[in-house]
Amino acid sequence: MNIYIGKNNLCNLGTYLSDSSIHRLYIITDETVNDLYMEYLKSSVDDFNTYVYILPPGEENKSIDNVLSIYDDLIGKGIDRKTLILSFGGGVVGDMTGFVASTYKRGLRYLQIPTTLLAQVDSSIGGKTGFDYKGIKNIIGSFYFPEAIFTDVTFLKSLPKREITCGLGEVFKYGLIEDYNLFQFAKDNLDYIYSKDLDTLMSIVDRSVAIKKNIVSRDRYDVGLRNILNFGHTIGHSIEAFYDFNKFNHGEAVILGMMYEFYMALELGLIEKEYFQEVFHTLNSILSPILFSQKEIEELIDIMRNDKKNVDNNIVFVLPVDKGKVHVFYSIEEDLIVKALKGDWF
Ligand code: NAD
Ligand code: ZN
């Protein structure tokens, strides 16, 4: 799978398509991205007959009803296997488009054009597709890889600050699991990142994509190594779910999860105090942690007990063991989780 990363690089998409045997394009996007960038996308593919399907934006629209509406539209327009499906948007659009592409007529060719930082560094890579059902995130889905990803960092210019923070959560995660230099680079260039300096964004997107692509290529269907991508996610997911997915976005919850999990690693003697402080202060500078009550902690731990990574009823944690290095731990004492979440250490 090729990933083309650049600035104003959608002209390459036109070349890519003219070399394929595609007759039509079916673009799935959301209202925000449609208003901001559809003209730019269309000007890059102007030789093609295109259809556009526009979803309302937001996680609450990552639903079976919207998937069914897209199927209805595909059937109504007589879309066949000579049509290329194009996902144009953030992770919500990407996950749903991938699912539709993997299931309609047993699978159509498809490309991803991610437009948020989170989608560029994370959700567009790795082949996971799906939607939320009965309040459970990503409960229905499939593995289906796009044939290529076109990542244009100029889309990030219009991204709200909060969405930059969400993507940064995953960028910091890649640094902490695999590449301490990436962590340091992002930490030292926070002002450039938030002011959307394109060269700085290119650097962090490039490096993050390389890390995720490499891990995914060694564990395509998430049965082993990909577990390390869940650093910060055991506690992060529980915080997201605890607030019914409407207080913290995913990337924000991962930032919080990484803070508490770093403290657990410090308490276990896995890392030096100096490393802990460097990481904690960096994460704390973009998002403040929370003090949880005993009752809230019990609920959070109940949620963690249902984590898909768990083995034999043990809550599984990915914890740092050195700069840019993590291990998976299968038997962590509950008292330590409680101590971390109480937050009286920060
Ligand atoms: P999102 O798709 O909801 O996008 C966030 C907001 O930004 C939306 O309102 C969107 O309209 C807007 N937006 C998109 N591009 C923009 C741009 N260039 N300028 C201005 N606004 C823009 O959210 P997200 O953070 O991109 O993705 C979150 C989703 O990704 C979740 O559903 C999560 O489950 C999923 N996810 C999937 C994977 C995976 O491996 N498949 C990994 C991580 C997250
Ligand atoms: Zn994540």
Coordinates of C-alpha atoms and ligand atoms in Angstrom, one line a residue:
M1 CA 0.0 0.0 0.0
N2 CA 1.4 3.3 -1.0
I3 CA 1.1 6.4 1.2
Y4 CA 1.8 9.7 -0.6
I5 CA 2.5 12.5 1.9
G6 CA 3.1 16.1 0.8
K7 CA 1.9 19.7 0.5
N8 CA -0.7 20.4 -2.2
N9 CA 0.0 17.0 -3.6
L10 CA -3.4 16.0 -4.9
C11 CA -2.2 16.6 -8.4
N12 CA -0.5 13.1 -8.0
L13 CA -4.0 11.7 -7.5
G14 CA -4.9 12.7 -11.0
T15 CA -1.9 10.9 -12.4
Y16 CA -2.6 7.8 -10.2
L17 CA -6.1 7.6 -11.4
S18 CA -5.3 8.0 -15.1
D19 CA -3.0 5.0 -14.8
S20 CA -5.9 2.9 -13.3
S21 CA -8.8 1.3 -15.2
I22 CA -11.3 3.3 -13.2
H23 CA -14.3 4.8 -14.9
R24 CA -16.0 6.7 -12.1
L25 CA -15.3 8.1 -8.6
Y26 CA -17.7 7.9 -5.7
I27 CA -16.5 10.3 -3.0
I28 CA -17.7 10.1 0.6
T29 CA -17.1 13.1 2.7
D30 CA -18.8 15.2 5.5
E31 CA -20.3 18.7 5.3
T32 CA -17.3 20.5 6.8
V33 CA -14.7 19.0 4.4
N34 CA -17.1 19.3 1.5
D35 CA -17.5 23.0 2.0
L36 CA -13.8 23.6 2.6
Y37 CA -12.1 21.4 0.0
M38 CA -14.4 19.7 -2.5
E39 CA -13.5 22.2 -5.2
Y40 CA -9.8 21.5 -4.7
L41 CA -10.3 17.7 -4.8
K42 CA -12.5 17.9 -7.9
S43 CA -10.0 20.1 -9.7
S44 CA -7.4 17.3 -9.1
V45 CA -9.6 14.7 -10.7
D46 CA -11.5 16.7 -13.3
D47 CA -11.3 14.1 -16.1
F48 CA -13.5 11.8 -14.1
N49 CA -17.2 11.3 -13.7
T50 CA -17.7 11.9 -10.0
Y51 CA -20.5 11.3 -7.5
V52 CA -20.4 12.9 -4.0
Y53 CA -22.1 11.6 -0.9
I54 CA -22.1 14.1 2.0
L55 CA -22.5 12.9 5.6
P56 CA -23.3 15.2 8.6
P57 CA -20.1 15.6 10.6
G58 CA -19.4 14.0 14.0
E59 CA -19.0 10.7 15.8
E60 CA -22.8 10.5 16.4
N61 CA -23.2 10.0 12.6
K62 CA -20.9 6.9 12.5
S63 CA -24.0 4.8 12.5
I64 CA -25.7 1.9 10.7
D65 CA -28.4 4.3 9.4
N66 CA -25.8 6.3 7.5
V67 CA -24.1 3.1 6.2
L68 CA -27.5 1.9 4.9
S69 CA -28.2 5.3 3.3
I70 CA -24.9 5.1 1.4
Y71 CA -25.7 1.6 0.2
D72 CA -29.1 2.9 -1.0
D73 CA -27.4 5.7 -2.9
L74 CA -24.8 3.3 -4.4
I75 CA -27.6 1.0 -5.6
G76 CA -29.7 3.9 -6.9
K77 CA -26.8 5.2 -8.9
G78 CA -25.9 1.7 -10.3
I79 CA -22.4 1.8 -8.9
D80 CA -20.3 -1.1 -10.2
R81 CA -16.9 -2.5 -9.8
K82 CA -15.4 0.0 -12.2
T83 CA -16.0 2.7 -9.6
L84 CA -13.4 3.7 -7.2
I85 CA -14.6 4.8 -3.7
L86 CA -12.8 7.7 -2.2
S87 CA -12.8 8.5 1.5
F88 CA -12.4 12.3 2.0
G89 CA -12.4 13.4 5.6
G90 CA -11.4 12.6 9.2
G91 CA -11.6 9.2 10.9
V92 CA -15.4 9.1 11.0
V93 CA -15.7 9.4 7.3
G94 CA -12.7 7.1 6.8
D95 CA -13.9 4.3 9.0
M96 CA -17.4 4.3 7.4
T97 CA -16.2 4.6 3.9
G98 CA -13.8 1.7 4.4
F99 CA -16.6 -0.4 5.7
V100 CA -18.9 0.4 2.8
A101 CA -16.1 -0.2 0.3
S102 CA -15.4 -3.6 1.9
T103 CA -19.0 -4.8 1.9
Y104 CA -20.7 -3.3 -1.1
K105 CA -20.7 -5.9 -4.0
R106 CA -18.1 -7.9 -1.8
G107 CA -15.6 -5.1 -2.0
L108 CA -14.8 -2.2 -4.3
R109 CA -11.4 -0.5 -4.8
Y110 CA -10.9 2.4 -2.5
L111 CA -8.5 5.2 -1.5
Q112 CA -8.2 7.3 1.6
I113 CA -7.6 11.1 1.6
P114 CA -7.4 11.9 5.3
T115 CA -8.0 15.5 6.3
T116 CA -7.5 15.6 10.1
L117 CA -4.2 15.1 11.9
L118 CA -5.6 12.0 13.7
A119 CA -6.7 10.5 10.4
Q120 CA -3.4 11.3 8.7
V121 CA -1.2 9.7 11.4
D122 CA -3.5 7.0 12.6
S123 CA -7.0 6.0 11.4
S124 CA -6.3 6.0 7.6
I125 CA -3.5 3.5 8.1
G126 CA -4.1 0.0 9.4
G127 CA -7.2 -1.3 7.6
K128 CA -9.6 -1.0 10.4
T129 CA -13.1 0.0 9.3
G130 CA -16.5 0.2 10.9
F131 CA -19.1 2.1 12.8
D132 CA -20.7 2.4 16.3
Y133 CA -23.8 0.5 17.3
K134 CA -25.9 0.5 20.4
G135 CA -23.6 2.9 22.1
I136 CA -20.5 0.7 21.5
K137 CA -17.7 2.2 19.5
N138 CA -16.5 0.4 16.4
I139 CA -18.4 -2.7 17.4
I140 CA -19.2 -3.6 13.8
G141 CA -16.4 -3.5 11.3
S142 CA -13.9 -5.3 9.0
F143 CA -10.3 -5.2 8.0
Y144 CA -10.0 -3.7 4.6
F145 CA -7.0 -1.8 3.3
P146 CA -7.2 1.1 0.9
E147 CA -5.1 0.6 -2.2
A148 CA -3.4 4.0 -1.5
I149 CA -3.5 6.9 0.8
F150 CA -3.1 10.5 -0.3
T151 CA -2.1 12.7 2.6
D152 CA -1.9 16.4 2.0
V153 CA -0.9 18.3 5.1
T154 CA -2.3 21.6 3.8
F155 CA -5.7 20.3 4.9
L156 CA -4.6 20.7 8.5
K157 CA -4.5 24.5 8.1
S158 CA -8.2 24.8 8.8
L159 CA -8.2 22.3 11.7
P160 CA -9.5 23.6 15.1
K161 CA -6.9 23.6 17.9
R162 CA -8.7 20.8 19.7
E163 CA -8.4 18.5 16.7
I164 CA -4.7 19.2 16.6
T165 CA -4.4 18.2 20.2
C166 CA -6.2 14.9 19.4
G167 CA -3.8 14.0 16.6
L168 CA -0.8 15.0 18.7
G169 CA -1.9 12.5 21.3
E170 CA -1.2 9.7 18.8
V171 CA 2.0 11.4 17.6
F172 CA 3.4 11.5 21.1
K173 CA 2.3 7.9 21.5
Y174 CA 4.3 6.8 18.5
G175 CA 7.3 8.7 19.9
L176 CA 7.0 7.0 23.3
I177 CA 6.6 3.5 21.9
E178 CA 9.1 3.6 19.2
D179 CA 11.0 6.8 18.5
Y180 CA 12.1 9.1 21.4
N181 CA 13.4 11.6 18.8
L182 CA 9.9 12.0 17.4
F183 CA 8.6 12.7 20.9
Q184 CA 11.3 15.3 21.5
F185 CA 10.8 16.9 18.1
A186 CA 7.1 17.3 18.7
K187 CA 7.7 18.5 22.3
D188 CA 10.2 21.1 21.1
N189 CA 8.0 22.3 18.3
L190 CA 4.6 22.6 19.9
D191 CA 4.2 26.2 18.9
Y192 CA 5.0 25.4 15.3
I193 CA 2.5 22.5 15.3
Y194 CA -0.3 24.6 16.8
S195 CA 0.4 27.4 14.4
K196 CA 0.2 24.8 11.6
D197 CA 3.7 25.3 10.2
L198 CA 3.5 23.0 7.2
D199 CA 7.1 21.8 7.3
T200 CA 6.8 20.9 11.0
L201 CA 3.5 19.1 10.3
M202 CA 5.1 17.2 7.4
S203 CA 7.9 16.0 9.7
I204 CA 5.6 14.6 12.4
V205 CA 3.1 13.1 9.9
D206 CA 5.9 11.5 7.9
R207 CA 7.6 9.9 10.9
S208 CA 4.3 8.8 12.6
V209 CA 3.0 7.2 9.3
A210 CA 6.3 5.3 8.9
I211 CA 6.0 4.0 12.5
K212 CA 2.4 2.9 12.2
K213 CA 2.9 1.4 8.7
N214 CA 5.8 -0.6 9.9
I215 CA 4.0 -2.0 12.9
V216 CA 0.9 -2.8 10.9
S217 CA 2.9 -4.5 8.1
R218 CA 4.2 -6.9 10.7
D219 CA 0.8 -7.6 12.3
R220 CA -1.9 -6.8 9.7
Y221 CA -4.8 -8.3 11.6
D222 CA -4.0 -7.1 15.1
V223 CA -3.1 -10.5 16.7
G224 CA 0.2 -9.5 18.4
L225 CA 2.7 -6.7 17.8
R226 CA 0.0 -4.1 17.1
N227 CA -0.8 -4.3 20.8
I228 CA 1.9 -1.7 21.5
L229 CA -0.2 0.8 19.6
N230 CA -2.5 0.6 22.6
F231 CA -0.1 2.4 24.9
G232 CA -2.2 5.0 26.8
H233 CA -5.4 3.3 25.5
T234 CA -6.2 0.9 28.5
I235 CA -6.9 3.9 30.7
G236 CA -7.7 6.2 27.8
H237 CA -10.6 4.1 26.5
S238 CA -12.0 3.7 30.0
I239 CA -12.0 7.5 30.4
E240 CA -13.7 8.0 27.0
A241 CA -16.4 5.4 27.8
F242 CA -16.9 6.7 31.4
Y243 CA -17.9 10.1 30.0
D244 CA -20.1 8.4 27.3
F245 CA -17.8 9.6 24.6
N246 CA -18.9 13.2 24.9
K247 CA -16.4 14.8 27.2
F248 CA -13.1 13.8 25.7
N249 CA -12.3 13.0 22.1
H250 CA -10.3 9.8 21.6
G251 CA -6.9 11.5 21.2
E252 CA -7.5 13.6 24.4
A253 CA -8.4 10.5 26.4
V254 CA -5.2 8.8 25.1
I255 CA -3.1 11.8 26.4
L256 CA -4.7 11.3 29.8
G257 CA -4.2 7.6 29.6
M258 CA -0.5 8.0 28.8
M259 CA 0.0 10.3 31.9
Y260 CA -1.5 7.8 34.4
E261 CA 0.2 4.9 32.7
F262 CA 3.6 6.7 32.9
Y263 CA 3.0 7.1 36.6
M264 CA 2.3 3.4 36.9
A265 CA 5.6 2.6 35.2
L266 CA 7.4 5.0 37.5
E267 CA 5.9 3.3 40.6
L268 CA 6.9 -0.1 39.2
G269 CA 10.5 1.1 38.8
L270 CA 10.4 0.6 35.0
I271 CA 11.5 4.1 34.2
E272 CA 13.7 6.9 35.6
K273 CA 12.1 9.8 37.4
E274 CA 13.6 12.3 35.0
Y275 CA 12.0 10.6 32.0
F276 CA 8.7 10.4 33.8
Q277 CA 8.8 14.2 34.6
E278 CA 9.8 15.1 31.0
V279 CA 6.8 13.2 29.6
F280 CA 4.3 14.2 32.2
H281 CA 5.1 17.9 31.9
T282 CA 4.9 17.8 28.1
L283 CA 1.5 16.0 28.1
N284 CA 0.3 18.2 31.0
S285 CA 1.1 21.3 28.9
I286 CA -1.5 20.4 26.3
L287 CA -4.1 18.8 28.5
S288 CA -4.7 18.8 32.3
P289 CA -5.2 15.5 34.1
I290 CA -8.2 14.7 36.4
L291 CA -8.5 13.7 40.0
F292 CA -10.9 10.7 40.2
S293 CA -12.9 9.8 43.3
Q294 CA -12.8 6.2 44.7
K295 CA -16.3 5.5 43.2
E296 CA -15.3 6.8 39.8
I297 CA -12.1 4.7 39.9
E298 CA -14.2 1.6 40.5
E299 CA -16.3 2.4 37.5
L300 CA -13.2 3.1 35.4
I301 CA -11.7 -0.3 36.4
D302 CA -15.0 -2.1 35.6
I303 CA -14.7 -0.6 32.1
M304 CA -11.1 -1.7 31.8
R305 CA -12.1 -5.3 32.7
N306 CA -14.0 -5.4 29.4
D307 CA -11.0 -4.2 27.3
K308 CA -10.5 -6.4 24.2
K309 CA -6.7 -6.8 25.0
N310 CA -7.4 -8.6 28.3
V311 CA -6.1 -12.1 28.8
D312 CA -7.5 -14.5 31.5
N313 CA -9.4 -11.7 33.2
N314 CA -6.3 -9.7 33.7
I315 CA -6.3 -6.1 32.6
V316 CA -3.5 -5.7 30.1
F317 CA -1.3 -2.6 30.0
V318 CA 1.3 -1.4 27.6
L319 CA 3.9 0.5 29.8
P320 CA 7.1 2.4 29.1
V321 CA 10.3 0.7 30.0
D322 CA 12.8 3.1 28.5
K323 CA 12.9 6.2 26.3
G324 CA 10.9 5.3 23.2
K325 CA 10.3 1.7 24.3
V326 CA 7.3 -0.1 25.8
H327 CA 6.4 -3.7 26.9
V328 CA 3.1 -5.4 27.4
F329 CA 2.2 -6.3 31.0
Y330 CA -0.4 -9.0 31.8
S331 CA -0.7 -8.9 35.6
I332 CA -0.8 -5.4 37.1
E333 CA -2.0 -5.0 40.7
E334 CA -5.3 -3.2 40.9
D335 CA -4.0 -1.1 43.8
L336 CA -1.5 0.5 41.4
I337 CA -4.3 1.5 38.9
V338 CA -6.2 3.0 41.8
K339 CA -3.2 4.9 43.0
A340 CA -2.5 6.3 39.5
L341 CA -6.1 7.4 38.9
K342 CA -6.4 9.1 42.4
G343 CA -4.0 11.7 40.9
D344 CA -2.7 12.9 44.3
W345 CA 0.8 12.7 42.7
F346 CA 0.5 15.6 40.3
Ligands
NAD1 P1 -13.7 13.4 12.7 O1 -13.7 12.6 11.5 O2 -15.0 13.4 13.5 O3 -13.2 14.8 12.4 C1 -13.2 15.8 13.4 C2 -13.9 17.1 13.0 O4 -13.0 17.8 12.1 C3 -15.2 16.8 12.2 O5 -16.1 17.8 12.6 C4 -14.8 17.1 10.8 O6 -15.9 17.6 10.0 C5 -13.7 18.2 10.9 N1 -12.7 18.2 9.9 C6 -12.2 17.2 9.2 N2 -11.2 17.7 8.4 C7 -11.1 19.0 8.6 C8 -10.2 20.0 8.1 N3 -9.2 19.7 7.3 N4 -10.4 21.3 8.5 C9 -11.4 21.6 9.5 N5 -12.2 20.6 10.0 C10 -12.1 19.4 9.5 O7 -12.7 12.8 13.8 P2 -11.2 12.3 13.7 O8 -10.5 12.7 14.9 O9 -10.5 12.5 12.4 O10 -11.4 10.7 13.8 C11 -12.0 10.1 14.9 C12 -12.6 8.8 14.5 O11 -11.5 7.9 14.0 C13 -13.3 8.0 15.6 O12 -14.5 7.5 15.1 C14 -12.4 6.8 15.9 O13 -13.0 5.7 16.3 C15 -11.7 6.6 14.5 N6 -10.4 6.0 14.6 C16 -10.2 4.9 13.8 C17 -8.9 4.3 13.8 C18 -8.7 3.2 12.8 O14 -7.6 2.5 13.0 N7 -9.6 2.9 11.9 C19 -7.9 4.8 14.6 C20 -8.2 5.9 15.4 C21 -9.4 6.5 15.4
ZN2 ZN -5.9 5.7 19.4

